[in-house]
Coordinates of C-alpha atoms in Angstrom, one line a residue:
X16 CA -0.2 0.2 -0.1
X17 CA 2.8 2.3 0.3
X18 CA 4.6 3.4 -2.3
X19 CA 8.2 1.8 -3.6
X20 CA 10.0 4.4 -3.6
X21 CA 9.4 4.8 0.6
X22 CA 10.9 1.4 0.2
X23 CA 14.0 2.1 -1.3
X24 CA 16.8 0.1 0.0
X25 CA 19.4 2.8 -1.1
X26 CA 17.9 5.8 0.7
X27 CA 19.3 7.0 3.9
X28 CA 20.0 9.3 6.7
X29 CA 23.2 10.3 4.4
X30 CA 22.2 10.0 0.7
X31 CA 18.9 12.6 1.8
X32 CA 19.7 16.5 -0.4
X33 CA 18.2 18.8 2.1
X34 CA 18.3 22.1 1.0
X35 CA 15.4 25.4 0.1
X36 CA 14.7 23.5 -3.3
X37 CA 12.1 21.1 -1.5
X38 CA 10.5 23.8 -1.0
X39 CA 8.2 22.9 -3.6
X40 CA 7.3 19.6 -2.2
X41 CA 5.0 21.7 0.7
X42 CA 2.0 23.6 0.7
X43 CA 3.9 26.5 1.9
X44 CA 3.1 30.0 1.5
X45 CA 5.4 31.5 -1.1
X46 CA 4.6 35.0 0.1
X47 CA 6.5 34.3 3.5
X48 CA 9.4 32.5 4.6
X49 CA 8.9 29.9 7.1
X50 CA 10.8 29.6 10.4
X51 CA 10.5 26.7 12.1
X52 CA 12.3 25.8 15.5
X53 CA 11.5 21.9 15.1
X54 CA 8.1 22.1 17.4
X55 CA 5.8 21.5 14.6
X56 CA 6.0 21.8 10.8
X57 CA 4.6 21.4 7.2
X58 CA 3.9 17.6 5.9
X59 CA 5.7 16.9 2.4
X60 CA 2.7 16.9 -0.3
X61 CA 4.0 13.0 -1.1
X62 CA 2.7 12.3 2.4
X63 CA -0.4 14.3 2.1
X64 CA -1.2 12.0 -1.3
X65 CA -0.5 8.8 0.8
X66 CA -2.0 9.6 4.0
X67 CA -5.6 10.5 1.9
X68 CA -5.2 7.2 0.1
X69 CA -5.1 5.6 3.3
X70 CA -7.8 7.4 5.1
X71 CA -10.0 6.9 1.7
X72 CA -9.3 3.2 2.1
X73 CA -10.1 3.3 5.6
X74 CA -13.5 5.2 4.9
X75 CA -14.6 2.6 2.2
X76 CA -13.9 -0.6 4.4
X77 CA -13.4 0.6 8.0
X78 CA -13.8 -2.6 9.9
X79 CA -11.5 -4.9 7.1
X80 CA -8.9 -1.6 7.2
X81 CA -8.9 -1.7 10.8
X82 CA -8.9 -5.5 11.4
X83 CA -6.9 -6.7 8.0
X84 CA -4.5 -3.4 6.6
X85 CA -3.9 -1.6 9.6
X86 CA -1.3 -3.8 11.1
X87 CA 0.7 -4.6 8.0
X88 CA 0.5 -1.2 7.4
X89 CA 1.9 0.4 10.6
X90 CA 4.3 -2.7 10.2
X91 CA 5.5 -1.4 7.1
X92 CA 5.9 1.7 7.9
X93 CA 8.1 1.0 10.8
X94 CA 11.0 -1.3 8.6
X95 CA 11.0 1.6 5.9
X96 CA 11.8 3.9 9.3
X97 CA 14.1 1.1 10.2
X98 CA 15.8 1.3 6.8
X99 CA 16.2 4.7 6.9
X100 CA 17.3 5.1 10.4
X101 CA 19.9 1.9 9.6
X102 CA 18.5 0.0 12.5
X103 CA 15.6 -2.6 13.1
X104 CA 11.6 -2.4 13.6
X105 CA 12.1 -3.3 16.7
X106 CA 13.9 -0.7 17.8
X107 CA 11.4 1.6 17.2
X108 CA 7.9 2.7 18.4
X109 CA 5.6 5.7 17.1
X110 CA 4.0 7.5 19.1
X111 CA 1.7 10.8 19.1
X112 CA 4.1 13.5 19.5
X113 CA 7.5 14.5 21.2
X114 CA 5.2 15.3 24.4
X115 CA 3.7 11.7 25.1
X116 CA 7.5 9.9 24.0
X117 CA 8.7 12.5 27.0
X118 CA 6.1 11.1 29.0
X119 CA 6.6 7.8 28.4
X120 CA 10.6 7.4 28.9
X121 CA 10.6 10.1 31.6
X122 CA 7.7 10.6 33.7
X123 CA 7.8 13.3 35.9

């Protein structure tokens, strides 16, 4: 379900080409300069496209999606992230946000 390009084994943090040329990959208003201090940010258009396809699929047949498709997609996404980071998927977890993650690992 996830795009094949997302599973490209050659992609790694070392091969990412970051810079101003990526602006076109976001729906940011070109009239403004966006300064992110890492607290939040825009989602790339390619991610929004995949997200929409997944949501459309879920809304067509919710029970089937939740019972049959959600766990394989979750596992696939973990594996793709593990490949990108050069680790095992068993070393990773998805969290709702950084505050939630901090509370899990460093309770107040």
